[in-house]
């Protein structure tokens, strides 16, 4: 179901079939001020959107990049049919070891992020072991820890950097600063490319670098909409003039997942840090953008640095809104997943069966989590629970996610100067399942 700005309201614009909807969009390709370049049609006899949209509803829309349109592909109970007026972009990226990449994930040292990054690293190793031994593109892995050293230093390759002195109650504020310090304090990586990642990522298959040429490739987020906040975006552009057309062309992305050349990220990171701190300190921007302000910081910093991104909607799946593994590469388990015991999806209502990572903020999930109900039809949610169960069964000391119990409560590397701990990165890999 493609998103976009509405050119013609579909509830009262009824046509016979998808072809007629396509033709209606074609007839408005030159409409002003907003031409039609994507369309969405309801073919279901009982209507769409829970019956709120009648059969035959034809929504005409505009997206800034119709060659790579965005929108949920297989959300629960989604009968819509969508199409684009543009020829599809090549989203496969280039194969070959010259595009090998290094995964870089930022975390602090609390149990909540620790169990997630342990699970993530476990699945990174497992999928890397499956890739082509000669041409596979998955390279190294670094956890950039913006905190005191913890007990995972020997399990996960880690570089310790400084945490911001004042995160202003928003721990994600340290993320841009961590990437900035990655280039200042951490050992140089041998790969030319980086996959910017987060702890709540699971790898569904061996990953390919989806970049074409030097252009970064990023997952688009529907809620990052620079054009809807022209005053705020311009406030953080400094002396750079930005037109309405520029706003519409800005990347609707965050900082993860993103494939990028390390020299481009090296250029973006300081500006990303500075812009994000300014956004957080601005009462209006902080209120408007809230928990995604760091993502807006990255989008703005990329524009200021002259770096544009290609969009890759299939880079990441987000259950429960996505349902099938399909050709996704990453499972992002940021949303809660709620179902009744018969498997019925209960959005907005806590289910009798649920998986929500926020359940385990103080420690790791118990081993052998209950699998979803038999009638539940979301393949990704099943994969998620099975993946966590496999990691918990395979990784040692699962109930000690930060490893601090094993260290007697003392930080790893105690007595080392902060700049010295930046190079602690032994990371003895553990076999993946």
Tab-separated table of C-alpha atoms in Angstrom, residues 101-108 114 117-126 128 139-146 149-161 182 186-191 195 197 199 203 395 412 421-431:
chain	number	residue	atom	x	y	z
A	101	UNK	CA	31.176	-3.808	4.589
A	102	UNK	CA	31.765	-3.529	8.335
A	103	UNK	CA	28.784	-3.565	10.721
A	104	UNK	CA	28.968	-0.747	13.288
A	105	UNK	CA	26.408	-0.690	16.108
A	106	UNK	CA	26.282	1.764	19.019
A	107	UNK	CA	25.115	0.850	22.525
A	108	UNK	CA	25.465	1.736	26.167
A	114	UNK	CA	23.141	-5.806	26.040
A	117	UNK	CA	23.196	-6.707	20.845
A	118	UNK	CA	24.249	-10.213	21.958
A	119	UNK	CA	21.338	-11.652	19.967
A	120	UNK	CA	22.138	-9.398	17.021
A	121	UNK	CA	25.818	-10.414	17.014
A	122	UNK	CA	24.899	-14.097	17.273
A	123	UNK	CA	22.762	-13.832	14.115
A	124	UNK	CA	25.390	-11.743	12.356
A	125	UNK	CA	27.898	-14.572	12.885
A	126	UNK	CA	25.400	-17.206	11.807
A	128	UNK	CA	28.100	-14.524	7.817
A	139	UNK	CA	32.985	-8.216	6.848
A	140	UNK	CA	33.854	-7.217	10.394
A	141	UNK	CA	31.689	-6.139	13.313
A	142	UNK	CA	32.279	-3.416	15.908
A	143	UNK	CA	30.154	-2.476	18.880
A	144	UNK	CA	30.860	1.177	19.714
A	145	UNK	CA	30.195	1.322	23.448
A	146	UNK	CA	29.519	4.850	24.697
A	149	UNK	CA	33.650	-1.114	29.577
A	150	UNK	CA	31.463	-4.107	30.382
A	151	UNK	CA	31.727	-7.872	30.449
A	152	UNK	CA	31.045	-8.393	26.732
A	153	UNK	CA	34.437	-7.156	25.542
A	154	UNK	CA	35.693	-10.697	24.843
A	155	UNK	CA	32.454	-11.834	23.191
A	156	UNK	CA	31.738	-8.930	20.830
A	157	UNK	CA	34.450	-6.839	19.112
A	158	UNK	CA	34.110	-3.548	20.984
A	159	UNK	CA	35.506	-0.032	20.917
A	160	UNK	CA	34.843	2.088	24.020
A	161	UNK	CA	34.239	5.809	23.532
A	182	UNK	CA	34.513	5.953	16.009
A	186	UNK	CA	38.752	3.386	17.219
A	187	UNK	CA	41.141	1.267	15.142
A	188	UNK	CA	40.816	1.844	11.402
A	189	UNK	CA	38.683	-0.797	9.719
A	190	UNK	CA	39.906	-2.512	6.567
A	191	UNK	CA	36.555	-2.361	4.741
A	195	UNK	CA	26.473	-0.784	7.669
A	197	UNK	CA	23.120	-0.729	12.704
A	199	UNK	CA	20.931	-3.562	18.642
A	203	UNK	CA	19.738	-10.752	10.142
A	395	UNK	CA	25.121	-18.071	24.273
A	412	UNK	CA	36.198	-4.403	32.294
A	421	UNK	CA	39.974	1.428	26.287
A	422	UNK	CA	39.041	2.765	22.855
A	423	UNK	CA	41.195	0.044	21.320
A	424	UNK	CA	39.896	-2.882	23.384
A	425	UNK	CA	38.471	-5.119	20.648
A	426	UNK	CA	39.404	-8.762	21.092
A	427	UNK	CA	35.955	-10.164	20.271
A	428	UNK	CA	36.513	-13.891	20.130
A	429	UNK	CA	33.661	-14.984	17.817
A	430	UNK	CA	31.325	-17.714	18.962
A	431	UNK	CA	29.859	-20.210	16.553
